[in-house]
Coordinates of C-alpha atoms in Angstrom, one line a residue:
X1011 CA -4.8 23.0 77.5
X1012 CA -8.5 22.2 76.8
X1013 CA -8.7 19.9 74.5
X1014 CA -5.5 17.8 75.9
X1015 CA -4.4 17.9 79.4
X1016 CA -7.2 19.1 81.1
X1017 CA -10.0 16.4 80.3
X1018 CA -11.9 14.3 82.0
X1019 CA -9.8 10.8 81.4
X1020 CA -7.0 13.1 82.0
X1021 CA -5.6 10.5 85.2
X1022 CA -2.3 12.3 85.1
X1023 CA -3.7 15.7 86.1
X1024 CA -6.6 14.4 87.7
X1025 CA -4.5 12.8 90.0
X1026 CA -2.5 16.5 90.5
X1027 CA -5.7 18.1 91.0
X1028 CA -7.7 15.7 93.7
X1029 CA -5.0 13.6 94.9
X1030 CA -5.9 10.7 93.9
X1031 CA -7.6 8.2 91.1
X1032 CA -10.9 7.4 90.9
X1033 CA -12.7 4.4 89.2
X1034 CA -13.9 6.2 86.3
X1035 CA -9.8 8.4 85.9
X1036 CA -7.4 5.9 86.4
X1037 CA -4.4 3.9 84.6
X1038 CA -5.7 1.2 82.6
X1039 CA -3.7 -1.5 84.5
X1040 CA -5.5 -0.2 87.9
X1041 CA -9.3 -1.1 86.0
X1042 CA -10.9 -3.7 87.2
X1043 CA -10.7 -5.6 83.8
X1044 CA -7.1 -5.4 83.6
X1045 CA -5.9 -5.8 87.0
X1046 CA -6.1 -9.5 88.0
X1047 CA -4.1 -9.9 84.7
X1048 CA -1.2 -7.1 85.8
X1049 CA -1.2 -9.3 89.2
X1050 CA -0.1 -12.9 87.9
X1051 CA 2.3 -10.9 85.8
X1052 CA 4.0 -8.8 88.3
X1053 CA 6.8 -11.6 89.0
X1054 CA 7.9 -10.7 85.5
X1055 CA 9.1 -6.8 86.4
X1056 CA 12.7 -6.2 87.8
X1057 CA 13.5 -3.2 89.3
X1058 CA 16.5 -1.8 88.5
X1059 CA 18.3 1.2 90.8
X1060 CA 21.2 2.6 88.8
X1061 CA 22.0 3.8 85.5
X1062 CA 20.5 2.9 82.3
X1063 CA 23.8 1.5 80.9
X1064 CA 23.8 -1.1 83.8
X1065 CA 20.0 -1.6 83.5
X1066 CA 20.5 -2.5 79.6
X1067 CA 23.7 -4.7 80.4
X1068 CA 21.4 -7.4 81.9
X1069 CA 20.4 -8.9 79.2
X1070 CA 20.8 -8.7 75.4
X1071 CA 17.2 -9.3 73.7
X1072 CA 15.6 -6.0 74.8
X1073 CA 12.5 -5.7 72.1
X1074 CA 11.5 -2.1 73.5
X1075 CA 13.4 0.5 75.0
X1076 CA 10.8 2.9 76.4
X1077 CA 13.2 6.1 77.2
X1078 CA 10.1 8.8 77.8
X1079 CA 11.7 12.1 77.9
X1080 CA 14.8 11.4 79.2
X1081 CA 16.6 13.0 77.1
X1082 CA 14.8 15.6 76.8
X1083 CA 17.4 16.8 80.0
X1084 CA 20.8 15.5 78.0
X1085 CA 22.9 17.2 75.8
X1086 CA 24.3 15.5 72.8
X1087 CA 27.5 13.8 74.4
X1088 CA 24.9 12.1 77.7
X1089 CA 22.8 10.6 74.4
X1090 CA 25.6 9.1 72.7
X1091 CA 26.4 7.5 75.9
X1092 CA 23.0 6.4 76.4
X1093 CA 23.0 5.1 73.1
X1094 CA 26.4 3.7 73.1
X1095 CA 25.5 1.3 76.1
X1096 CA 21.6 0.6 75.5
X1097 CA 21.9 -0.2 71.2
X1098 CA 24.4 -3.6 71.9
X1099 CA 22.1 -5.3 74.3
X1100 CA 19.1 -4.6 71.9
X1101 CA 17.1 -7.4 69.9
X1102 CA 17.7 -7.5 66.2
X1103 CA 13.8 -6.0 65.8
X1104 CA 14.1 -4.1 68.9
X1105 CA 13.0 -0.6 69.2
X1106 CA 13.0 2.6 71.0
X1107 CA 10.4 5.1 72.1
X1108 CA 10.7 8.3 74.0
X1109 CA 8.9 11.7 73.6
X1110 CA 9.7 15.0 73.6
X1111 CA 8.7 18.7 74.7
X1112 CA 10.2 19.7 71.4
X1113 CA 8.4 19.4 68.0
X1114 CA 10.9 18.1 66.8
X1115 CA 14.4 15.4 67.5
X1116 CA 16.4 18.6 69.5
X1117 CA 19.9 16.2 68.7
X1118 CA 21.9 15.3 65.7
X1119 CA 22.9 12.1 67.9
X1120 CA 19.2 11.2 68.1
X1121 CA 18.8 12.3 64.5
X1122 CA 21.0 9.3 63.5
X1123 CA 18.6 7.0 64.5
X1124 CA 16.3 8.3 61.6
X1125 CA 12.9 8.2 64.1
X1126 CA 9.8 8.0 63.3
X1127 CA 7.0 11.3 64.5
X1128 CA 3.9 8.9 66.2
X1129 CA 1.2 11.0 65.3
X1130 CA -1.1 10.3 67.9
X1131 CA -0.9 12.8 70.9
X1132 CA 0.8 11.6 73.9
X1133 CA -1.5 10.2 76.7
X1134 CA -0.1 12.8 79.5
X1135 CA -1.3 15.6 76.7
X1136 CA 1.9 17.7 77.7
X1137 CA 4.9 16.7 75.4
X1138 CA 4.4 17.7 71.8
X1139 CA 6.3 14.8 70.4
X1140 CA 6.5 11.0 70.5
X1141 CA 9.0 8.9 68.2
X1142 CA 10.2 5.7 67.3
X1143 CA 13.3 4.2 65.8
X1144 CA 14.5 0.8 64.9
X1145 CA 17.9 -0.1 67.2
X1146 CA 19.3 -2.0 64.1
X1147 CA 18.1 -0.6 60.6
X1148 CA 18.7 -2.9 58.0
X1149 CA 21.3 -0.7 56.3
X1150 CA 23.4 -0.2 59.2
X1151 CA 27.1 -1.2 59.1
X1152 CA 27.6 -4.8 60.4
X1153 CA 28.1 -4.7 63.8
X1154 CA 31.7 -5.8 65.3
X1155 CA 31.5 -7.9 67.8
X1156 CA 34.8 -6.6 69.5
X1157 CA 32.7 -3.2 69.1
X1158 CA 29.1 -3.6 69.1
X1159 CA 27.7 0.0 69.2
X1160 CA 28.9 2.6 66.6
X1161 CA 27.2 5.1 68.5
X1162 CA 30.5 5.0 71.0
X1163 CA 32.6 6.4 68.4
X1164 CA 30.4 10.1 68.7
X1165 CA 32.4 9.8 72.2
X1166 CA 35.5 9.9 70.4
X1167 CA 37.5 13.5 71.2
X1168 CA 39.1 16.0 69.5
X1169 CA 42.4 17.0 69.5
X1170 CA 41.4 19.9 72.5
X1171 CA 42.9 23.0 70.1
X1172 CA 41.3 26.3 71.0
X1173 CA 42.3 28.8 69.1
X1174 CA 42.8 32.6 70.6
X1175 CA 43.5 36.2 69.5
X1176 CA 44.3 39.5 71.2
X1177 CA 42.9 42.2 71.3
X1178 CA 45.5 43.6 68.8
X1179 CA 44.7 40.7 66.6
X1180 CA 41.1 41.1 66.2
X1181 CA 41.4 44.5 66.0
X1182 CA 43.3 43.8 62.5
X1183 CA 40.9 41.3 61.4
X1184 CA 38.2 43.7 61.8
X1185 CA 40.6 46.1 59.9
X1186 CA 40.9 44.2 56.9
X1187 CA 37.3 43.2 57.3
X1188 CA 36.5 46.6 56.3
X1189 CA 39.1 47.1 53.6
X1190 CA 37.4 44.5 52.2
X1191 CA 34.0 46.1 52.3
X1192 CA 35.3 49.1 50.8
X1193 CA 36.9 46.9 47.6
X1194 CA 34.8 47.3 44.8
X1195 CA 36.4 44.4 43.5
X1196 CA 36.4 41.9 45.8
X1197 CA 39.9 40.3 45.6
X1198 CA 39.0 36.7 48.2
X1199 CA 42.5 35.5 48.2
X1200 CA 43.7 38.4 49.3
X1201 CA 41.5 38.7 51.6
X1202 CA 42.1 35.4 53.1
X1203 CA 46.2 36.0 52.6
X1204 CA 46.0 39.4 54.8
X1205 CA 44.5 37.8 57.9
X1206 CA 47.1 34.9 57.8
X1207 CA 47.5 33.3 61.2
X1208 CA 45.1 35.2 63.1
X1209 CA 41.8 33.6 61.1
X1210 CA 41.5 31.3 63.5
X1211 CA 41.3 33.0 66.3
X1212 CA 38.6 35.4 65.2
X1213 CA 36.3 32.8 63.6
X1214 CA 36.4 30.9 67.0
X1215 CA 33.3 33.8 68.1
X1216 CA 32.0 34.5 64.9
X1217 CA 31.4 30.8 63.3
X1218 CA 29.2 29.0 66.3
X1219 CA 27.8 25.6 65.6
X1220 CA 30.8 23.9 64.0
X1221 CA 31.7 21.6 66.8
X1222 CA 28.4 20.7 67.4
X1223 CA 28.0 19.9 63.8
X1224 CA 31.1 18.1 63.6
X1225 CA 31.3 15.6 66.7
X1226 CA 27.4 15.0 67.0
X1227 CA 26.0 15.3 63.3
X1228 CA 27.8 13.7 61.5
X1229 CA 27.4 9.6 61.1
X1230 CA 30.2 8.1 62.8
X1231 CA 28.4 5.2 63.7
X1232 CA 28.3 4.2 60.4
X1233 CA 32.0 4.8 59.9
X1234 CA 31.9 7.0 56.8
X1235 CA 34.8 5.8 54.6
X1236 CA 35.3 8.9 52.1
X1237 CA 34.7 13.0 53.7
X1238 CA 34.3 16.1 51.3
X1239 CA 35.3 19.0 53.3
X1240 CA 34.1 21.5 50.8
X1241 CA 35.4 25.6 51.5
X1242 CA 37.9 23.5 54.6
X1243 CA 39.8 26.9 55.1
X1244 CA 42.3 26.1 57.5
X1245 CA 40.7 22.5 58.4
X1246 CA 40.1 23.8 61.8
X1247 CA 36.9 21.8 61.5
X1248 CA 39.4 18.6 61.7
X1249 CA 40.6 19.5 65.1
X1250 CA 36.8 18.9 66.2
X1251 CA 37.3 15.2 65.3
X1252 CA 40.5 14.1 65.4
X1253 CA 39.6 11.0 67.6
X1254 CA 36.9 10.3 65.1
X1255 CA 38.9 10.2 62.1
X1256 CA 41.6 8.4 63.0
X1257 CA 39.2 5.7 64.7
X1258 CA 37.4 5.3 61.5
X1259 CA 40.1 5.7 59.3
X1260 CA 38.4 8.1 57.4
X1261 CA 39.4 9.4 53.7
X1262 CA 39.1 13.2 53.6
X1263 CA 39.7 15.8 50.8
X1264 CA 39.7 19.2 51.7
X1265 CA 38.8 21.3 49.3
X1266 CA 39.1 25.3 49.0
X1267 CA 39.8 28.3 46.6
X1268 CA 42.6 29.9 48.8
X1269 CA 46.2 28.5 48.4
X1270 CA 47.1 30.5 51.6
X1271 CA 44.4 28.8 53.7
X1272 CA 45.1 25.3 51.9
X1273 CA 49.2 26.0 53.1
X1274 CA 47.5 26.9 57.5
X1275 CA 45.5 23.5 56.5
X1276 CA 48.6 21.6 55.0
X1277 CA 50.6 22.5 58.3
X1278 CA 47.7 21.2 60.2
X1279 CA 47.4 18.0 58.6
X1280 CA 50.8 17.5 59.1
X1281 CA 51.0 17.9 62.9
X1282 CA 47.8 16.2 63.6
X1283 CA 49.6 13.0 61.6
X1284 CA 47.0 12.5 59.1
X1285 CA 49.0 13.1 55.5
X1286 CA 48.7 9.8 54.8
X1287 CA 44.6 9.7 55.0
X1288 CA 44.1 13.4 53.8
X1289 CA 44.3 15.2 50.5
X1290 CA 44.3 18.8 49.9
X1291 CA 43.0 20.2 46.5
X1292 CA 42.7 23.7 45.3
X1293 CA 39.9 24.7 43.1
X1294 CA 36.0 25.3 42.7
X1295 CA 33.2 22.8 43.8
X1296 CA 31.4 23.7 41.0
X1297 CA 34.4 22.5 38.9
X1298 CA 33.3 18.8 39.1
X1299 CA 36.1 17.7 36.8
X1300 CA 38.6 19.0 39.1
X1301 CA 42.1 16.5 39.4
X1302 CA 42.2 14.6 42.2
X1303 CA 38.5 14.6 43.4
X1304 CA 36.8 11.4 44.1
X1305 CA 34.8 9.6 41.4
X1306 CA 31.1 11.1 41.5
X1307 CA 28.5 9.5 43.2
X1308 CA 31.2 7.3 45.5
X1309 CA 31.0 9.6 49.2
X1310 CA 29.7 9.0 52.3
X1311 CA 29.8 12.4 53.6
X1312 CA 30.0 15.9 52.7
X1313 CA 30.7 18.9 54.8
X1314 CA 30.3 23.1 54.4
X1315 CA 31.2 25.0 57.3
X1316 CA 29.8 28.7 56.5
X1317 CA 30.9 28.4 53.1
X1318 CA 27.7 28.4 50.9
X1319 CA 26.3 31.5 52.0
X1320 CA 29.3 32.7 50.0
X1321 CA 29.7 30.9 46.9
X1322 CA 28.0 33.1 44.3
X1323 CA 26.8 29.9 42.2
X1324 CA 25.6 28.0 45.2
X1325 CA 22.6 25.6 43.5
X1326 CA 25.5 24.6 40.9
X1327 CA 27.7 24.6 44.3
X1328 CA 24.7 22.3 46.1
X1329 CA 23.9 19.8 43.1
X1330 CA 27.6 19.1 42.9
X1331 CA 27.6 18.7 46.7
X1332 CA 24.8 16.3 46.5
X1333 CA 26.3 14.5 43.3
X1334 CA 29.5 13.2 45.4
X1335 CA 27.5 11.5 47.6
X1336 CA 26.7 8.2 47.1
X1337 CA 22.8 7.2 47.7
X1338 CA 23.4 6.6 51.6
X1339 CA 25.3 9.4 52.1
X1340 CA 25.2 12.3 54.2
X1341 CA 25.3 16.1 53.6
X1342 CA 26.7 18.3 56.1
X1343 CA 26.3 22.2 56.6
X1344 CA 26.6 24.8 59.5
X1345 CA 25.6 28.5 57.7
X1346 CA 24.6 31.9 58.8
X1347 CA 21.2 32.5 57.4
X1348 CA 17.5 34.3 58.0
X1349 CA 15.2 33.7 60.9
X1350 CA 12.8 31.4 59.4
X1351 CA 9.8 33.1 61.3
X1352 CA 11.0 36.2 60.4
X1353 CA 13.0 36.6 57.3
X1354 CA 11.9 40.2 56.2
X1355 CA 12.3 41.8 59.4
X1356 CA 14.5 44.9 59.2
X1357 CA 16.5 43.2 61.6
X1358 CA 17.5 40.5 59.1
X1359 CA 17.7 43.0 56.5
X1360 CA 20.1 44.7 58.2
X1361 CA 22.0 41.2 58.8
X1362 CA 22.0 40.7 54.9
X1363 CA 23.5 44.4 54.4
X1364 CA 26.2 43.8 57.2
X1365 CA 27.1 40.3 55.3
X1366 CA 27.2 41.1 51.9
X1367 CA 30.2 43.7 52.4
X1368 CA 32.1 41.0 53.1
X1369 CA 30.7 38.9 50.4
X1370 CA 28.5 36.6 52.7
X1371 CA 24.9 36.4 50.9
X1372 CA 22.1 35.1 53.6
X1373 CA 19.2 33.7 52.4
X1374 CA 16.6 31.5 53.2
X1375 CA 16.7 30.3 50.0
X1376 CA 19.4 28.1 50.2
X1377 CA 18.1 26.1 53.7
X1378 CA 14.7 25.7 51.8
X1379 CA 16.9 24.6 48.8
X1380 CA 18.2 22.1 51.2
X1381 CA 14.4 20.8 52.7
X1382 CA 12.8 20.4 49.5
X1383 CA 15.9 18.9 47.4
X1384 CA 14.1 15.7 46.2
X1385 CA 17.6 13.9 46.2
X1386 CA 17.6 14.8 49.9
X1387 CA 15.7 13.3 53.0
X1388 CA 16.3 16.2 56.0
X1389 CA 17.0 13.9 59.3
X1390 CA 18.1 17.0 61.2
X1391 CA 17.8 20.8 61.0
X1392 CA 18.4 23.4 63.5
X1393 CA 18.4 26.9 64.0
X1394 CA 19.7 29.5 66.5
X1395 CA 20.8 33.2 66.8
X1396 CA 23.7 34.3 68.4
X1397 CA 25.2 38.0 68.8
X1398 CA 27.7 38.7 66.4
X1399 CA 31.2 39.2 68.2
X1400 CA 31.8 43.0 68.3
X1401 CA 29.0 44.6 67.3
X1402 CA 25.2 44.8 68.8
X1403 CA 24.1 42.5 65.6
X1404 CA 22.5 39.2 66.4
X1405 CA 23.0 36.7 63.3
X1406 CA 21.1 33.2 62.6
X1407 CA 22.5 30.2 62.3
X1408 CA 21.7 26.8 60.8
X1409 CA 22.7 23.1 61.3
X1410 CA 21.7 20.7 58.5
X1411 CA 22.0 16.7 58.2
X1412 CA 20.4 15.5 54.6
X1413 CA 20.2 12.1 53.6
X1414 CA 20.7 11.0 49.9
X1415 CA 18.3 9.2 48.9
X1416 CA 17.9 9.2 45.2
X1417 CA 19.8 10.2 42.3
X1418 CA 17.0 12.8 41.3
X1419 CA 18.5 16.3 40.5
X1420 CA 16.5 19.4 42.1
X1421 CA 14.8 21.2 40.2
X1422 CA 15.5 24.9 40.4
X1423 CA 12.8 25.9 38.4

């Protein structure tokens, strides 16, 4: 507060506090020096009343877009439509600025953009951000001229399934949930063969963050050609996108231990119409020879919905996630995990005991795995706590879009 709002070339607040500016507090385009030039300019400034996307549609050489904190007030849909109508009717070097409350870019949509953090303060001294992005990086997709912004395609919609259970159904969940605790083998396959049609239904509430992660984080504005779906269960992650997939004729492989999840996912594919662009493999992602997967190094996306916080061998499980990808590519995970700011309170200890009878391990090992993989540039990260349906726990949660950006293998060490 004292050393950036409230100063003395503070015009913003100075202008709250005395109501008005003085000579010596003032914009620099009200200083002497300056104004005469701001005067024989003004017949260069439209004013525009409406929306942005008809503001943007009058002309198409715009060489800054100066968005200030905007969208700091939109979710992740109002950005892609932003950003769907204001990227066509930028200039080839245009670029665009806006700042933020947040310390860092609060959307996947906005993560896409791969900004740059300005580190000088802003002049107001209130936000605690400012960024800039290039409209057109030079390894974006060539544009279509029948479909000039890729960012429309994060508009795209699912296929509106929404799962439900009784109270009878969950109730047997929660029972085999327990048998399972009690196992001292644990036996995953049957575990995921008891719950049958109902796991669905019950992972709706427990598993938050997946259609966030799926509609806004992923990079369908570059039209990923090839999709790893790595521990897909029942592919319910698919009905997130269905609009997306099919629009951008994505390959997909879903991949998963369980032959009874693999049959719900099978079923799934079928109805949604999509056998001919999907393929469903059982087996181990740390099995890197497995038939049927793609050749290494040749993806441009993989996904893990809440599945590497229960692989046992998940660095092996993470460098053969990141080995799929081509350099380009994206990595994709939603995971429960610890609160970064507090990872050793009991509260998260307790988290980690509840888990791990079910054979879910958190740690924040594996998102710091993920922010200093040297293969891997972080564009977004995210993190949230949510009660866990049923009981008076309250879980953490993470979102994570990497960027491949070398062939470099982590070193675990």
């Amino acid at each position: 507060f004292g050393s950036r709002m409230w100063r003395a070339d503070n015009y913003f607040y100075y202008a709250y506090a005395v109501g008005r500016w003085d000579p010596h507090c003032c914009p620099r385009y009200l200083r002497p020096e300056h104004y005469e030039a701001l005067r024989s300019s003004a017949h260069r400034v439209a004013l525009h009343h409406g929306p942005l996307a008809s503001a943007a549609a009058s002309r198409d050489d715009f060489t800054v877009a100066s968005l200030l904190d905007s969208m700091d007030w939109m979710g992740d849909e109002q950005i892609a439509e932003q950003l769907a109508a204001l990227l066509p009717h930028m200039a080839p070097a245009g670029r665009l600025f806006w700042r933020s409350f947040g310390v860092a870019v609060h959307s996947p949509v906005l993560a896409q953009l791969r900004p740059t953090l300005v580190p000088e303060q802003d002049r107001v001294g209130w936000y605690l951000s400012q960024w800039v992005a290039r409209a057109h990086p030079p390894d974006a997709p060539v544009a279509d001229p029948a479909e000039p912004s890729g960012f429309r395609r994060f508009l795209c919609v699912g296929s509106g399934y929404a799962p439900s259970n009784t109270l009878v159904d969950d109730a047997a969940v929660c029972l085999q949930l327990a048998r399972h605790a009690l196992r001292t083998s644990k036996d995953v396959a049957a575990f995921y063969r008891e719950q049958g049609p109902r796991y669905d239904g019950f992972r709706e509430a427990l598993l938050p963050g997946r259609e966030r992660l799926m509609r806004f984080g992923l990079p369908w504005q570059r039209r990923p050609a090839a999709w790893l779906s790595v521990g897909c269960g029942t592919a319910r992650d698919l009905e997130y996108v269905l609009g997306h997939v099919r629009e951008c004729g994505t390959r997909l492989w879903l991949l998963d231990l369980s032959p009874e999840l693999l049959a719900v996912a099978q079923q799934r594919v079928d109805r949604l119409g999509l056998a001919h662009q999907v393929t469903l493999l059982v087996g181990d992602v740390n099995d890197e020879t497995l038939p049927g997967l793609p050749p290494r190094g040749s993806l441009d996306l993989v996904s893990c919905s809440y599945c590497l916080s229960m692989i046992p061998r998940w660095r092996t499980a993470l460098s053969a996630m990141v080995r799929a990808l081509r350099v380009g590519g994206q990595l994709a995970l939603v995971d429960f995990t610890c609160r970064s700011d507090a990872p050793n309170h009991w509260s998260q200890k307790l988290n980690q005991w509840w888990f791990a009878n079910d054979g879910v391990f958190l740690s924040r090992e594996h998102t710091a795995a993920l922010q200093q993989h040297g293969a891997l540039r972080t564009l977004w990260f995210h993190e949230s706590e949510r009660r866990v349906v049923y009981t008076p726990l309250h879980a953490t949660t993470y979102l994570y879009v990497g960027l491949k950006v070398s062939d470099v293998e982590f070193d675990w060490s």
